[in-house]
Short mmCIF file of C-alpha atoms in Angstrom, two decimals:
data_model
loop_
_atom_site.label_atom_id
_atom_site.label_comp_id
_atom_site.label_asym_id
_atom_site.label_seq_id
_atom_site.Cartn_x
_atom_site.Cartn_y
_atom_site.Cartn_z
CA MET U 1 0.00 0.00 0.00
CA LEU U 2 2.74 2.48 0.87
CA SER U 3 4.10 2.10 -2.65
CA ASN U 4 1.08 4.16 -3.75
CA LEU U 5 2.38 7.25 -1.97
CA LYS U 6 3.55 10.19 -4.05
CA ALA U 7 6.12 12.80 -3.13
CA GLN U 8 4.60 15.92 -1.62
CA PRO U 9 5.56 19.41 -2.81
CA ALA U 10 8.73 20.59 -1.09
CA ASP U 11 8.33 23.32 1.51
CA LYS U 12 9.99 26.40 0.03
CA ILE U 13 11.32 27.69 3.33
CA LEU U 14 12.74 24.34 4.42
CA THR U 15 14.36 23.93 1.00
CA LEU U 16 15.87 27.40 1.34
CA MET U 17 17.22 26.54 4.80
CA ALA U 18 18.93 23.45 3.42
CA ALA U 19 20.52 25.43 0.58
CA TYR U 20 21.76 28.04 3.06
CA ARG U 21 23.42 25.40 5.24
CA GLU U 22 25.24 23.94 2.24
CA ASP U 23 26.50 27.31 0.98
CA PRO U 24 30.23 27.60 1.91
CA ARG U 25 30.42 31.39 1.49
CA PRO U 26 31.25 32.98 4.87
CA ALA U 27 29.31 36.20 4.21
CA LYS U 28 26.00 34.46 3.46
CA VAL U 29 22.85 36.03 4.96
CA ASP U 30 19.83 33.97 6.06
CA LEU U 31 16.58 35.95 5.72
CA GLY U 32 14.35 32.94 5.13
CA VAL U 33 13.23 31.06 8.23
CA GLY U 34 10.77 32.82 10.50
CA VAL U 35 12.60 32.91 13.84
CA TYR U 36 13.96 35.87 15.74
CA LYS U 37 17.76 36.12 15.96
CA ASN U 38 19.80 38.58 17.96
CA ALA U 39 22.83 40.46 16.66
CA GLU U 40 24.98 37.35 17.22
CA GLY U 41 22.65 35.23 15.08
CA VAL U 42 21.28 33.34 18.09
CA THR U 43 17.64 32.67 18.97
CA PRO U 44 17.97 33.22 22.74
CA VAL U 45 15.96 31.78 25.61
CA MET U 46 14.30 34.76 27.28
CA ARG U 47 15.22 35.56 30.88
CA ALA U 48 11.67 35.09 32.18
CA VAL U 49 11.37 31.76 30.37
CA LYS U 50 14.54 30.46 32.05
CA GLU U 51 13.26 31.53 35.46
CA ALA U 52 9.79 30.06 34.88
CA GLU U 53 11.33 26.77 33.81
CA ARG U 54 13.55 26.73 36.89
CA ARG U 55 10.50 27.14 39.10
CA LEU U 56 8.63 24.40 37.26
CA VAL U 57 11.53 21.96 37.66
CA GLU U 58 11.63 22.65 41.39
CA THR U 59 7.89 22.56 42.10
CA GLN U 60 6.15 20.37 39.51
CA GLU U 61 5.29 17.00 41.02
CA SER U 62 3.58 15.25 38.11
CA LYS U 63 3.70 14.92 34.34
CA SER U 64 0.26 13.36 34.10
CA TYR U 65 -2.27 14.52 31.54
CA VAL U 66 -3.99 17.83 32.24
CA ALA U 67 -7.24 18.07 30.24
CA LEU U 68 -8.37 17.83 26.64
CA ALA U 69 -8.52 21.62 26.47
CA GLY U 70 -5.25 22.07 28.36
CA ASP U 71 -4.76 23.87 31.66
CA PRO U 72 -7.63 26.36 32.29
CA ALA U 73 -5.14 28.79 33.85
CA TYR U 74 -3.26 28.92 30.54
CA ALA U 75 -6.45 29.74 28.64
CA ASP U 76 -7.30 32.49 31.11
CA ALA U 77 -3.81 33.98 30.91
CA MET U 78 -3.73 33.97 27.10
CA ILE U 79 -7.25 35.34 26.80
CA GLY U 80 -6.17 38.18 29.07
CA LEU U 81 -3.03 38.83 27.03
CA ILE U 82 -4.73 38.83 23.63
CA LEU U 83 -8.24 40.07 24.38
CA GLY U 84 -7.87 41.97 27.64
CA GLU U 85 -11.36 42.83 28.84
CA SER U 86 -12.82 43.39 25.37
CA VAL U 87 -15.07 40.30 25.54
CA ALA U 88 -16.89 38.65 28.44
CA ARG U 89 -15.10 35.46 29.52
CA ASP U 90 -18.37 33.49 29.37
CA SER U 91 -18.48 34.12 25.62
CA ILE U 92 -15.11 32.49 24.96
CA ALA U 93 -14.36 28.80 24.45
CA ALA U 94 -10.67 27.92 24.26
CA VAL U 95 -8.26 25.01 23.87
CA ALA U 96 -4.50 24.72 24.05
CA THR U 97 -2.91 23.58 20.79
CA PRO U 98 0.49 22.45 19.48
CA GLY U 99 1.67 25.90 18.43
CA GLY U 100 -0.16 28.48 16.37
CA THR U 101 -0.22 26.03 13.46
CA GLY U 102 -2.22 23.60 15.58
CA ALA U 103 -4.65 26.40 16.42
CA VAL U 104 -5.08 27.24 12.75
CA ARG U 105 -5.66 23.59 11.87
CA GLN U 106 -8.23 23.13 14.64
CA ALA U 107 -10.01 26.32 13.57
CA PHE U 108 -10.34 25.05 10.01
CA GLU U 109 -11.61 21.71 11.31
CA LEU U 110 -14.22 23.54 13.42
CA ILE U 111 -15.32 25.58 10.42
CA LYS U 112 -15.80 22.41 8.41
CA ILE U 113 -17.99 20.92 11.14
CA ALA U 114 -20.03 24.10 11.57
CA ASN U 115 -20.52 24.88 7.87
CA PRO U 116 -19.15 22.35 5.36
CA ALA U 117 -19.98 24.73 2.49
CA ALA U 118 -18.00 27.66 3.89
CA LYS U 119 -15.16 29.16 1.92
CA VAL U 120 -12.22 30.82 3.65
CA HIS U 121 -11.11 34.13 2.17
CA VAL U 122 -7.35 34.65 2.59
CA SER U 123 -5.14 37.63 1.86
CA ASN U 124 -3.01 37.56 -1.27
CA PRO U 125 -0.38 36.77 -0.18
CA THR U 126 -0.75 34.99 3.13
CA TRP U 127 1.29 32.55 5.21
CA PRO U 128 1.62 29.59 2.78
CA ASN U 129 0.56 27.06 5.42
CA HIS U 130 -2.88 28.69 5.58
CA VAL U 131 -3.59 27.67 2.01
CA SER U 132 -1.84 24.32 2.33
CA ILE U 133 -3.89 23.27 5.37
CA LEU U 134 -7.14 24.49 3.83
CA LYS U 135 -6.46 22.38 0.75
CA TYR U 136 -5.66 19.35 2.90
CA VAL U 137 -8.85 19.57 4.97
CA GLY U 138 -10.95 20.18 1.86
CA ILE U 139 -11.98 23.82 2.31
CA GLU U 140 -11.85 26.20 -0.63
CA ALA U 141 -9.46 29.10 -0.17
CA VAL U 142 -10.48 32.31 -1.95
CA PRO U 143 -7.78 34.99 -2.24
CA TYR U 144 -8.58 38.65 -1.69
CA ARG U 145 -6.35 41.50 -2.80
CA TYR U 146 -4.10 42.76 -0.04
CA PHE U 147 -0.53 43.71 -0.99
CA ASP U 148 0.09 46.48 -3.49
CA THR U 149 3.36 45.61 -5.23
CA GLU U 150 3.77 49.21 -6.38
CA THR U 151 3.40 50.99 -3.03
CA ARG U 152 4.36 47.93 -0.91
CA GLY U 153 1.38 48.86 1.26
CA VAL U 154 -2.15 47.51 1.58
CA ASP U 155 -4.47 47.60 -1.43
CA PHE U 156 -7.39 48.42 0.82
CA GLU U 157 -9.93 49.31 -1.85
CA GLY U 158 -9.18 46.04 -3.65
CA MET U 159 -9.44 44.16 -0.36
CA LEU U 160 -12.90 45.57 0.38
CA GLU U 161 -14.08 44.97 -3.16
CA ASP U 162 -13.03 41.32 -3.05
CA LEU U 163 -14.43 40.67 0.42
CA GLY U 164 -17.68 42.24 -0.69
CA LYS U 165 -18.15 39.18 -2.92
CA ALA U 166 -18.06 36.73 0.02
CA ALA U 167 -21.25 34.78 0.68
CA GLU U 168 -23.10 34.68 3.99
CA GLY U 169 -21.48 32.08 6.24
CA ASP U 170 -18.07 32.36 4.63
CA VAL U 171 -14.95 33.03 6.70
CA VAL U 172 -12.54 35.97 6.43
CA LEU U 173 -9.03 35.09 7.63
CA LEU U 174 -7.16 38.15 8.90
CA HIS U 175 -3.68 38.68 10.33
CA GLY U 176 -4.03 40.31 13.75
CA CYS U 177 -0.76 42.25 13.42
CA CYS U 178 2.60 42.06 11.67
CA HIS U 179 1.24 40.60 8.43
CA ASN U 180 3.15 37.55 7.21
CA PRO U 181 4.72 37.69 4.64
CA THR U 182 4.38 41.36 3.68
CA GLY U 183 4.80 43.39 6.88
CA ALA U 184 2.09 45.76 5.60
CA ASN U 185 -0.81 46.27 8.02
CA LEU U 186 -4.22 47.86 8.25
CA ASN U 187 -4.75 50.91 10.46
CA LEU U 188 -7.60 50.95 12.98
CA THR U 189 -9.87 52.99 10.71
CA GLN U 190 -9.46 50.36 8.01
CA TRP U 191 -10.03 47.58 10.54
CA GLN U 192 -13.34 49.17 11.48
CA LYS U 193 -14.43 49.18 7.84
CA VAL U 194 -13.52 45.49 7.55
CA VAL U 195 -15.55 44.76 10.70
CA ASP U 196 -18.52 46.64 9.25
CA LEU U 197 -18.30 44.60 6.04
CA ILE U 198 -18.06 41.32 7.97
CA ASN U 199 -21.19 42.18 9.93
CA GLU U 200 -23.04 43.43 6.86
CA LYS U 201 -22.26 40.24 4.91
CA LYS U 202 -22.84 37.98 7.96
CA LEU U 203 -19.40 36.42 7.76
CA LEU U 204 -17.32 34.64 10.39
CA ALA U 205 -14.07 36.40 11.30
CA MET U 206 -10.90 34.42 11.93
CA VAL U 207 -7.82 36.19 13.25
CA ASP U 208 -4.36 34.64 13.24
CA ILE U 209 -2.17 36.52 15.74
CA ALA U 210 1.33 35.08 15.92
CA TYR U 211 3.48 38.17 16.52
CA GLN U 212 1.87 40.17 19.31
CA GLY U 213 4.51 42.50 20.73
CA PHE U 214 6.69 42.47 17.60
CA GLY U 215 4.95 45.40 15.89
CA ASP U 216 4.00 48.50 17.85
CA GLY U 217 3.85 46.98 21.34
CA LEU U 218 1.91 44.33 23.29
CA GLU U 219 -1.22 46.40 23.81
CA GLU U 220 -1.04 48.20 20.49
CA ASP U 221 -0.72 44.94 18.54
CA ALA U 222 -3.85 43.60 20.25
CA GLN U 223 -6.08 46.54 19.33
CA ALA U 224 -7.28 45.10 16.03
CA VAL U 225 -8.14 41.63 17.34
CA ARG U 226 -9.93 43.20 20.31
CA LEU U 227 -11.94 45.38 17.95
CA VAL U 228 -12.98 42.37 15.91
CA ALA U 229 -13.72 40.25 18.99
CA SER U 230 -15.92 42.91 20.56
CA SER U 231 -17.79 43.75 17.35
CA VAL U 232 -18.44 40.49 15.47
CA ALA U 233 -20.82 37.79 16.71
CA ASN U 234 -18.67 34.77 15.77
CA VAL U 235 -14.89 35.01 15.87
CA LEU U 236 -12.09 32.44 15.85
CA ILE U 237 -8.66 33.49 17.12
CA ALA U 238 -5.50 31.43 16.61
CA GLY U 239 -2.75 32.55 18.96
CA SER U 240 0.91 31.56 19.18
CA CYS U 241 3.57 31.89 21.89
CA SER U 242 6.44 30.82 19.64
CA LYS U 243 7.67 34.29 18.76
CA ASN U 244 6.84 36.60 21.64
CA PHE U 245 7.97 34.09 24.28
CA GLY U 246 10.72 32.60 22.10
CA ILE U 247 9.56 29.04 22.80
CA TYR U 248 9.37 27.85 19.20
CA ARG U 249 10.13 24.19 19.86
CA GLU U 250 7.70 23.90 22.80
CA ARG U 251 4.74 24.18 20.38
CA THR U 252 2.54 26.43 22.50
CA GLY U 253 -0.62 27.85 20.96
CA ILE U 254 -4.27 28.50 21.69
CA LEU U 255 -7.53 28.55 19.76
CA MET U 256 -10.32 30.79 21.02
CA ALA U 257 -13.89 30.81 19.75
CA ILE U 258 -16.22 33.70 20.57
CA SER U 259 -19.98 33.25 20.37
CA ALA U 260 -23.16 34.03 22.28
CA ASP U 261 -22.95 33.01 25.95
CA ALA U 262 -25.54 30.28 25.48
CA GLU U 263 -23.50 28.72 22.66
CA THR U 264 -20.19 28.62 24.54
CA PRO U 265 -20.65 25.18 26.19
CA ILE U 266 -21.40 23.42 22.90
CA VAL U 267 -18.54 25.26 21.17
CA GLN U 268 -16.19 24.21 23.97
CA GLN U 269 -17.37 20.61 23.67
CA ASN U 270 -16.61 20.64 19.94
CA LEU U 271 -13.15 22.10 20.52
CA ASN U 272 -12.44 19.39 23.09
CA PHE U 273 -13.68 16.79 20.62
CA LEU U 274 -11.32 18.05 17.91
CA ASN U 275 -8.37 17.94 20.29
CA ARG U 276 -9.28 14.36 21.17
CA GLN U 277 -9.45 13.33 17.51
CA ASN U 278 -6.17 14.97 16.52
CA TYR U 279 -3.78 14.56 19.45
CA SER U 280 -5.85 13.99 22.60
CA PHE U 281 -4.05 16.14 25.17
CA PRO U 282 -2.11 19.20 24.02
CA PRO U 283 1.52 19.88 25.03
CA ASP U 284 1.76 21.38 28.50
CA HIS U 285 5.33 22.45 29.27
CA GLY U 286 5.30 25.63 27.18
CA ALA U 287 1.82 26.45 28.40
CA ARG U 288 2.99 26.13 32.02
CA VAL U 289 5.93 28.42 31.29
CA VAL U 290 3.68 31.05 29.72
CA THR U 291 1.15 30.81 32.55
CA THR U 292 3.90 31.16 35.14
CA ILE U 293 5.18 34.31 33.44
CA LEU U 294 1.84 35.96 32.82
CA THR U 295 0.54 35.37 36.34
CA ASP U 296 3.67 36.57 38.16
CA PRO U 297 3.99 40.40 38.10
CA GLU U 298 7.79 40.39 38.34
CA LEU U 299 8.29 37.77 35.63
CA ARG U 300 5.70 39.40 33.40
CA ALA U 301 7.42 42.78 33.68
CA ASP U 302 10.81 41.27 32.83
CA TRP U 303 9.35 39.35 29.89
CA ALA U 304 7.61 42.47 28.55
CA ALA U 305 10.82 44.48 28.91
CA GLU U 306 12.88 41.92 26.99
CA LEU U 307 10.18 41.63 24.33
CA GLU U 308 10.28 45.40 23.93
CA GLU U 309 14.05 45.19 23.40
CA VAL U 310 13.42 42.65 20.64
CA ARG U 311 10.78 44.86 19.03
CA LEU U 312 12.96 47.95 19.11
CA SER U 313 15.93 46.05 17.69
CA MET U 314 13.85 45.06 14.65
CA LEU U 315 12.59 48.62 14.21
CA GLY U 316 16.17 49.83 14.34
CA LEU U 317 17.19 47.35 11.66
CA ARG U 318 14.27 48.46 9.50
CA GLU U 319 15.29 52.10 9.79
CA GLN U 320 18.95 51.29 9.13
CA LEU U 321 18.11 49.25 6.03
CA ALA U 322 15.73 51.88 4.65
CA GLU U 323 18.39 54.58 5.12
CA GLU U 324 21.13 52.43 3.59
CA LEU U 325 18.92 51.76 0.57
CA ARG U 326 18.05 55.43 0.27
CA GLU U 327 21.73 56.34 0.11
CA ARG U 328 22.66 53.57 -2.32
CA SER U 329 19.65 53.97 -4.63
CA GLY U 330 19.38 57.74 -4.46
CA SER U 331 15.63 57.46 -3.90
CA ASP U 332 13.03 56.92 -1.19
CA ARG U 333 11.39 53.98 -2.92
CA PHE U 334 12.42 51.62 -0.11
CA GLY U 335 10.99 53.80 2.65
CA PHE U 336 8.19 51.26 3.11
CA ILE U 337 10.63 48.95 4.93
CA ALA U 338 10.72 51.36 7.88
CA GLN U 339 6.91 51.60 7.84
CA HIS U 340 6.27 47.85 7.84
CA ARG U 341 5.95 46.09 11.17
CA GLY U 342 6.90 42.71 12.57
CA MET U 343 9.54 40.24 11.56
CA PHE U 344 8.94 40.31 7.80
CA SER U 345 8.89 42.62 4.83
CA GLN U 346 8.13 41.73 1.26
CA ILE U 347 10.17 43.93 -1.04
CA GLY U 348 7.96 43.20 -4.04
CA THR U 349 10.41 41.89 -6.59
CA THR U 350 10.52 38.86 -8.88
CA PRO U 351 11.71 35.32 -8.10
CA GLU U 352 14.38 35.84 -10.75
CA LEU U 353 15.90 38.81 -8.92
CA VAL U 354 15.66 36.96 -5.60
CA GLU U 355 17.65 34.15 -7.17
CA LYS U 356 20.14 36.63 -8.59
CA MET U 357 20.77 37.98 -5.08
CA ARG U 358 21.33 34.44 -3.83
CA VAL U 359 23.77 33.54 -6.60
CA ASP U 360 25.66 36.83 -6.68
CA SER U 361 25.60 37.89 -3.02
CA ALA U 362 24.63 34.84 -0.91
CA ILE U 363 21.39 36.52 0.19
CA TYR U 364 18.79 33.91 1.09
CA MET U 365 15.16 35.04 1.09
CA VAL U 366 11.93 33.32 0.04
CA SER U 367 11.23 33.48 -3.70
CA ASP U 368 8.26 35.83 -3.19
CA SER U 369 10.83 38.33 -1.78
CA ARG U 370 9.77 37.92 1.85
CA MET U 371 12.72 38.65 4.09
CA ASN U 372 13.12 38.14 7.82
CA ILE U 373 14.29 41.47 9.23
CA ALA U 374 15.42 39.70 12.40
CA GLY U 375 17.96 37.77 10.33
CA LEU U 376 19.96 40.98 9.89
CA ASN U 377 22.54 42.76 12.02
CA ASP U 378 24.54 45.97 11.73
CA LYS U 379 27.15 44.30 9.53
CA SER U 380 24.77 42.48 7.17
CA VAL U 381 22.44 45.43 6.50
CA PRO U 382 24.90 47.13 4.10
CA VAL U 383 25.53 43.77 2.41
CA LEU U 384 21.81 43.30 1.80
CA ALA U 385 21.30 46.87 0.64
CA LYS U 386 24.11 46.55 -1.89
CA ALA U 387 22.72 43.23 -3.14
CA ILE U 388 19.22 44.70 -3.59
CA VAL U 389 20.49 47.70 -5.56
CA ASP U 390 23.02 45.70 -7.59
CA ALA U 391 20.31 43.20 -8.57
CA GLY U 392 18.18 46.02 -9.94
CA VAL U 393 15.25 45.66 -7.55
#
């Protein structure tokens, strides 16, 4: 039977990582994989995470299962972090998941149970795994215009026009902050117009928030998802702790579902059911670490301070790169890099020029020209700027 299997399409990012490792050039620059790196090229363990883990090692007395939905204290802590007090707790069902990817997968599974005919409208472009998972679970993905390759900003009029064609009961998938892969984001006025359209068309809103704290700040990055959650009747929120807590390999995520209070118990039961079908009990170590940090004022303050250092370092790199490109190109056409937020920017060039930068200058970025700003440092910024200008971007 296994002889019937066919090779699956290669993951572009993983393929890029392999090519980078095999490249012998010492000045090579990795802007592909989506992890934060400090100036030394290391993805560090945050101070608060180390302390929370130390406490867990000393005090935890069991590694038994917790619950199908995970530890309730983790759900409460993450709901507080992402939603604040924007929605009544009784309106929110939640389950812990293996990372943000697990939350996205469970959300799509829930959509298929609730409305098998629903289509999911995704930004063009979006995180490739969104489309890949939708295809795998048998849900049609419908792209809506989002990134303007001329301005490198949001094509908001095109976005509204495309979403206006969605049918009642369809789902609109939105990036809560720090859009991946473009780095271009809606402002709050635009978010309100999207909310109005969702309500007018009777759509379900789904928000994927994987980079809270990487854009304009912890509270600022949550404003959009809180607006959606407090304004739309049915909302799914996929959250991740991989980036803002730096616990990538612990696979720590959460899926929240907002509905009328009376519907919450049945929604929670369905979320528990999906966890049981897919992996039974979710991972707990990362969730315990996050809960320990968020419920301890001293640890939370230290975590938030270190996260702010990370955010500001990326903003500084953005500004440095934009200025370097301005000087080398003699124009302001790359000013958008300083305006984008989060870990990524899409510079809006062709796969051919991306490949030219790899061959000529050992610059590794995804073929759609998404680059990981956190893969840069003071020394590699001029190298990248020269490669971009020399390639004719």
